[in-house]
Short mmCIF file of N, CA and C in Angstrom, two decimals:
data_model
loop_
_atom_site.label_atom_id
_atom_site.label_comp_id
_atom_site.label_asym_id
_atom_site.label_seq_id
_atom_site.Cartn_x
_atom_site.Cartn_y
_atom_site.Cartn_z
N GLU M 15 0.83 -1.18 0.00
CA GLU M 15 0.00 0.00 0.00
C GLU M 15 0.87 1.24 0.00
N ASP M 16 1.56 1.42 -1.12
CA ASP M 16 2.41 2.60 -1.25
C ASP M 16 1.56 3.82 -1.51
N GLN M 17 2.07 4.92 -1.04
CA GLN M 17 1.34 6.17 -1.23
C GLN M 17 1.66 6.71 -2.62
N VAL M 18 0.66 7.12 -3.34
CA VAL M 18 0.84 7.64 -4.69
C VAL M 18 0.64 9.15 -4.65
N VAL M 19 1.67 9.88 -5.17
CA VAL M 19 1.61 11.33 -5.20
C VAL M 19 1.74 11.76 -6.66
N ASN M 20 0.80 12.51 -7.14
CA ASN M 20 0.80 13.01 -8.51
C ASN M 20 0.98 11.89 -9.54
N GLY M 21 0.39 10.73 -9.32
CA GLY M 21 0.44 9.64 -10.27
C GLY M 21 1.72 8.83 -10.24
N HIS M 22 2.65 9.11 -9.32
CA HIS M 22 3.90 8.38 -9.23
C HIS M 22 4.05 7.79 -7.84
N ASP M 23 4.71 6.64 -7.80
CA ASP M 23 4.98 6.03 -6.50
C ASP M 23 5.99 6.88 -5.76
N GLU M 24 5.88 6.88 -4.47
CA GLU M 24 6.80 7.64 -3.64
C GLU M 24 8.21 7.05 -3.71
N LYS M 25 8.31 5.74 -4.05
CA LYS M 25 9.60 5.07 -4.11
C LYS M 25 10.44 5.54 -5.31
N GLU M 26 9.81 6.07 -6.38
CA GLU M 26 10.55 6.51 -7.56
C GLU M 26 11.48 7.66 -7.18
N ASN M 27 12.73 7.57 -7.66
CA ASN M 27 13.71 8.61 -7.35
C ASN M 27 13.33 9.93 -8.01
N ASN M 28 13.05 9.87 -9.29
CA ASN M 28 12.75 11.08 -10.04
C ASN M 28 11.52 10.81 -10.90
N PRO M 29 10.42 11.44 -10.59
CA PRO M 29 9.20 11.17 -11.36
C PRO M 29 9.30 11.69 -12.80
N PHE M 30 10.30 12.53 -13.08
CA PHE M 30 10.44 13.08 -14.43
C PHE M 30 11.54 12.38 -15.21
N ALA M 31 11.98 11.21 -14.77
CA ALA M 31 13.11 10.52 -15.39
C ALA M 31 12.87 10.27 -16.88
N GLU M 32 11.64 9.94 -17.26
CA GLU M 32 11.38 9.64 -18.67
C GLU M 32 11.44 10.88 -19.55
N TYR M 33 11.43 12.06 -18.92
CA TYR M 33 11.50 13.31 -19.69
C TYR M 33 12.87 13.97 -19.63
N MET M 34 13.84 13.31 -19.01
CA MET M 34 15.14 13.93 -18.81
C MET M 34 15.89 14.14 -20.13
N TRP M 35 15.55 13.40 -21.17
CA TRP M 35 16.21 13.59 -22.46
C TRP M 35 15.97 15.00 -22.99
N MET M 36 14.87 15.58 -22.58
CA MET M 36 14.53 16.93 -23.05
C MET M 36 15.48 17.98 -22.49
N GLU M 37 16.15 17.64 -21.40
CA GLU M 37 17.07 18.58 -20.79
C GLU M 37 18.19 18.95 -21.77
N ASN M 38 18.63 17.98 -22.55
CA ASN M 38 19.74 18.20 -23.49
C ASN M 38 19.23 18.31 -24.94
N GLU M 39 17.99 18.65 -25.10
CA GLU M 39 17.40 18.69 -26.44
C GLU M 39 18.12 19.70 -27.34
N GLU M 40 18.49 20.85 -26.79
CA GLU M 40 19.16 21.87 -27.60
C GLU M 40 20.54 21.37 -28.06
N ASP M 41 21.26 20.71 -27.16
CA ASP M 41 22.56 20.15 -27.54
C ASP M 41 22.39 19.09 -28.63
N PHE M 42 21.37 18.25 -28.47
CA PHE M 42 21.10 17.20 -29.45
C PHE M 42 20.76 17.82 -30.81
N ASN M 43 19.88 18.83 -30.79
CA ASN M 43 19.50 19.50 -32.03
C ASN M 43 20.71 20.17 -32.70
N ARG M 44 21.56 20.79 -31.89
CA ARG M 44 22.74 21.46 -32.42
C ARG M 44 23.68 20.42 -33.05
N GLN M 45 23.84 19.29 -32.39
CA GLN M 45 24.72 18.24 -32.91
C GLN M 45 24.18 17.70 -34.24
N VAL M 46 22.88 17.45 -34.31
CA VAL M 46 22.28 16.94 -35.54
C VAL M 46 22.42 17.98 -36.66
N GLU M 47 22.20 19.25 -36.33
CA GLU M 47 22.33 20.30 -37.33
C GLU M 47 23.77 20.41 -37.83
N GLU M 48 24.75 20.29 -36.94
CA GLU M 48 26.15 20.33 -37.35
C GLU M 48 26.48 19.16 -38.27
N GLU M 49 25.94 17.99 -37.95
CA GLU M 49 26.18 16.82 -38.81
C GLU M 49 25.56 17.03 -40.19
N LEU M 50 24.37 17.61 -40.23
CA LEU M 50 23.72 17.87 -41.51
C LEU M 50 24.50 18.90 -42.33
N GLN M 51 25.00 19.95 -41.65
CA GLN M 51 25.79 20.96 -42.35
C GLN M 51 27.10 20.37 -42.87
N GLU M 52 27.71 19.51 -42.07
CA GLU M 52 28.95 18.87 -42.51
C GLU M 52 28.70 17.98 -43.72
N GLN M 53 27.60 17.24 -43.70
CA GLN M 53 27.27 16.38 -44.83
C GLN M 53 26.99 17.22 -46.08
N GLU M 54 26.30 18.33 -45.92
CA GLU M 54 26.02 19.22 -47.04
C GLU M 54 27.32 19.80 -47.60
N PHE M 55 28.23 20.18 -46.71
CA PHE M 55 29.53 20.70 -47.12
C PHE M 55 30.31 19.65 -47.92
N LEU M 56 30.32 18.41 -47.41
CA LEU M 56 31.02 17.33 -48.11
C LEU M 56 30.40 17.07 -49.48
N ASP M 57 29.07 17.12 -49.57
CA ASP M 57 28.38 16.92 -50.84
C ASP M 57 28.77 18.01 -51.84
N ARG M 58 28.83 19.26 -51.37
CA ARG M 58 29.22 20.37 -52.25
C ARG M 58 30.66 20.20 -52.73
N CYS M 59 31.56 19.83 -51.82
CA CYS M 59 32.96 19.63 -52.18
C CYS M 59 33.09 18.52 -53.22
N PHE M 60 32.37 17.43 -53.01
CA PHE M 60 32.42 16.30 -53.93
C PHE M 60 31.89 16.72 -55.31
N GLN M 61 30.81 17.49 -55.33
CA GLN M 61 30.24 17.96 -56.60
C GLN M 61 31.22 18.88 -57.32
N GLU M 62 31.87 19.79 -56.59
CA GLU M 62 32.86 20.68 -57.20
C GLU M 62 34.04 19.88 -57.75
N MET M 63 34.45 18.85 -57.04
CA MET M 63 35.55 18.01 -57.51
C MET M 63 35.17 17.33 -58.82
N LEU M 64 33.94 16.82 -58.91
CA LEU M 64 33.49 16.17 -60.13
C LEU M 64 33.43 17.17 -61.29
N GLU M 65 32.97 18.39 -61.02
CA GLU M 65 32.90 19.40 -62.07
C GLU M 65 34.30 19.78 -62.56
N GLU M 66 35.26 19.91 -61.64
CA GLU M 66 36.63 20.22 -62.04
C GLU M 66 37.21 19.08 -62.87
N GLU M 67 36.91 17.85 -62.48
CA GLU M 67 37.41 16.70 -63.22
C GLU M 67 36.83 16.69 -64.63
N ASP M 68 35.54 17.02 -64.76
CA ASP M 68 34.90 17.08 -66.08
C ASP M 68 35.57 18.13 -66.96
N GLN M 69 35.98 19.25 -66.38
CA GLN M 69 36.62 20.31 -67.16
C GLN M 69 37.98 19.86 -67.67
N ASP M 70 38.66 19.00 -66.94
CA ASP M 70 39.98 18.53 -67.34
C ASP M 70 39.90 17.50 -68.46
N TRP M 71 38.79 16.81 -68.59
CA TRP M 71 38.64 15.77 -69.61
C TRP M 71 38.38 16.42 -70.96
N PHE M 72 38.83 15.77 -72.02
CA PHE M 72 38.58 16.24 -73.38
C PHE M 72 37.31 15.56 -73.87
N ILE M 73 36.30 16.36 -74.11
CA ILE M 73 35.03 15.85 -74.61
C ILE M 73 34.82 16.49 -75.98
N PRO M 74 34.97 15.72 -77.06
CA PRO M 74 34.92 16.32 -78.41
C PRO M 74 33.66 17.13 -78.67
N SER M 75 32.52 16.64 -78.29
CA SER M 75 31.28 17.37 -78.58
C SER M 75 31.25 18.72 -77.88
N ARG M 76 31.96 18.83 -76.77
CA ARG M 76 31.97 20.09 -76.03
C ARG M 76 33.18 20.95 -76.39
N ASP M 77 34.33 20.32 -76.60
CA ASP M 77 35.58 21.06 -76.69
C ASP M 77 36.03 21.39 -78.12
N LEU M 78 35.49 20.70 -79.12
CA LEU M 78 35.87 21.00 -80.50
C LEU M 78 34.91 22.01 -81.10
N PRO M 79 35.40 22.81 -82.08
CA PRO M 79 34.49 23.74 -82.77
C PRO M 79 33.38 22.96 -83.49
N GLN M 80 32.31 23.64 -83.85
CA GLN M 80 31.14 22.98 -84.42
C GLN M 80 31.46 22.18 -85.68
N GLY M 81 32.27 22.72 -86.60
CA GLY M 81 32.57 22.04 -87.86
C GLY M 81 33.41 20.80 -87.70
N MET M 82 34.05 20.64 -86.56
CA MET M 82 34.94 19.50 -86.35
C MET M 82 34.19 18.18 -86.30
N GLY M 83 32.93 18.23 -85.88
CA GLY M 83 32.15 16.99 -85.83
C GLY M 83 31.97 16.39 -87.20
N GLN M 84 31.71 17.24 -88.21
CA GLN M 84 31.56 16.76 -89.58
C GLN M 84 32.89 16.21 -90.10
N LEU M 85 33.97 16.91 -89.80
CA LEU M 85 35.29 16.45 -90.23
C LEU M 85 35.61 15.09 -89.62
N GLN M 86 35.27 14.93 -88.35
CA GLN M 86 35.54 13.66 -87.69
C GLN M 86 34.71 12.53 -88.32
N GLN M 87 33.47 12.83 -88.70
CA GLN M 87 32.64 11.82 -89.37
C GLN M 87 33.24 11.44 -90.71
N GLN M 88 33.75 12.44 -91.45
CA GLN M 88 34.37 12.15 -92.74
C GLN M 88 35.62 11.30 -92.56
N LEU M 89 36.41 11.61 -91.52
CA LEU M 89 37.61 10.82 -91.27
C LEU M 89 37.26 9.38 -90.89
N ASN M 90 36.21 9.23 -90.16
CA ASN M 90 35.80 7.88 -89.76
C ASN M 90 35.34 7.08 -90.98
N GLY M 91 34.83 7.76 -91.99
CA GLY M 91 34.35 7.07 -93.19
C GLY M 91 35.45 6.66 -94.14
N LEU M 92 36.66 7.21 -93.97
CA LEU M 92 37.75 6.88 -94.87
C LEU M 92 38.27 5.48 -94.60
N SER M 93 38.76 4.84 -95.64
CA SER M 93 39.39 3.53 -95.46
C SER M 93 40.74 3.55 -96.16
N VAL M 94 41.61 2.65 -95.81
CA VAL M 94 42.96 2.60 -96.35
C VAL M 94 42.96 1.97 -97.74
N ALA M 95 42.11 0.99 -97.96
CA ALA M 95 42.09 0.28 -99.24
C ALA M 95 41.64 1.21 -100.36
N ASP M 96 42.33 1.11 -101.50
CA ASP M 96 41.96 1.94 -102.64
C ASP M 96 41.54 1.09 -103.84
N GLY M 97 41.03 -0.09 -103.59
CA GLY M 97 40.52 -0.92 -104.67
C GLY M 97 41.50 -1.98 -105.12
N HIS M 98 42.74 -1.95 -104.68
CA HIS M 98 43.71 -2.97 -105.07
C HIS M 98 43.65 -4.13 -104.08
N SER M 99 43.69 -5.32 -104.58
CA SER M 99 43.72 -6.47 -103.69
C SER M 99 45.15 -6.66 -103.19
N SER M 100 45.30 -7.37 -102.09
CA SER M 100 46.64 -7.57 -101.52
C SER M 100 47.53 -8.38 -102.46
N GLU M 101 46.96 -9.31 -103.22
CA GLU M 101 47.77 -10.09 -104.16
C GLU M 101 48.32 -9.19 -105.26
N ASP M 102 47.49 -8.25 -105.70
CA ASP M 102 47.91 -7.33 -106.76
C ASP M 102 49.09 -6.48 -106.28
N ILE M 103 49.01 -6.02 -105.04
CA ILE M 103 50.08 -5.20 -104.47
C ILE M 103 51.36 -6.03 -104.34
N LEU M 104 51.22 -7.28 -103.90
CA LEU M 104 52.40 -8.13 -103.71
C LEU M 104 53.07 -8.47 -105.04
N SER M 105 52.29 -8.62 -106.08
CA SER M 105 52.89 -8.98 -107.38
C SER M 105 53.70 -7.83 -107.96
N LYS M 106 53.36 -6.60 -107.63
CA LYS M 106 54.08 -5.44 -108.15
C LYS M 106 55.19 -4.97 -107.21
N SER M 107 55.31 -5.60 -106.04
CA SER M 107 56.28 -5.16 -105.05
C SER M 107 57.70 -5.55 -105.46
N ASN M 108 58.66 -4.69 -105.16
CA ASN M 108 60.06 -5.02 -105.42
C ASN M 108 60.80 -5.33 -104.11
N LEU M 109 60.05 -5.62 -103.03
CA LEU M 109 60.66 -5.99 -101.75
C LEU M 109 61.03 -7.47 -101.77
N ASN M 110 62.06 -7.83 -101.02
CA ASN M 110 62.51 -9.21 -100.95
C ASN M 110 61.68 -9.96 -99.92
N PRO M 111 60.87 -10.92 -100.33
CA PRO M 111 60.05 -11.67 -99.37
C PRO M 111 60.86 -12.56 -98.45
N ASP M 112 62.12 -12.86 -98.83
CA ASP M 112 62.96 -13.73 -98.01
C ASP M 112 63.84 -12.95 -97.04
N ALA M 113 63.70 -11.63 -97.01
CA ALA M 113 64.53 -10.81 -96.13
C ALA M 113 64.16 -11.07 -94.67
N LYS M 114 65.19 -10.90 -93.82
CA LYS M 114 64.94 -11.06 -92.38
C LYS M 114 64.04 -9.94 -91.88
N GLU M 115 63.31 -10.24 -90.84
CA GLU M 115 62.42 -9.23 -90.25
C GLU M 115 63.25 -8.19 -89.51
N PHE M 116 62.91 -6.93 -89.71
CA PHE M 116 63.64 -5.85 -89.04
C PHE M 116 63.25 -5.79 -87.57
N VAL M 117 64.25 -5.81 -86.71
CA VAL M 117 64.04 -5.66 -85.27
C VAL M 117 64.91 -4.51 -84.82
N PRO M 118 64.33 -3.46 -84.27
CA PRO M 118 65.13 -2.29 -83.85
C PRO M 118 66.18 -2.70 -82.81
N GLY M 119 67.40 -2.18 -82.97
CA GLY M 119 68.45 -2.42 -82.00
C GLY M 119 69.24 -3.68 -82.25
N VAL M 120 68.84 -4.52 -83.20
CA VAL M 120 69.54 -5.75 -83.48
C VAL M 120 70.36 -5.56 -84.76
N LYS M 121 71.67 -5.89 -84.71
CA LYS M 121 72.51 -5.78 -85.89
C LYS M 121 72.63 -7.13 -86.56
N TYR M 122 72.57 -7.13 -87.92
CA TYR M 122 72.65 -8.38 -88.66
C TYR M 122 74.01 -8.57 -89.26
#
């Protein structure tokens, strides 16, 4: 038959114990806000780093003048072959097919 005062047992040390977290609420809020600001700062730094890296890269569509795209397409369309077959070229060649293979730095 414990005596109850204001809805709490008399044996309880502190009837407001469950609300004690509120005592440091401002510190907690400040800490959370600092963490959020730090994360935002890190995100901005990371984004700036990526933008700087993009500027250092050569991107033809961005870095070449407008007419260069057409020139690049024309270059891509070119081929080395001019209608001669390899046998035709070999038959007209005056190179020695039995010659040793050239290796730089090796004396024969």
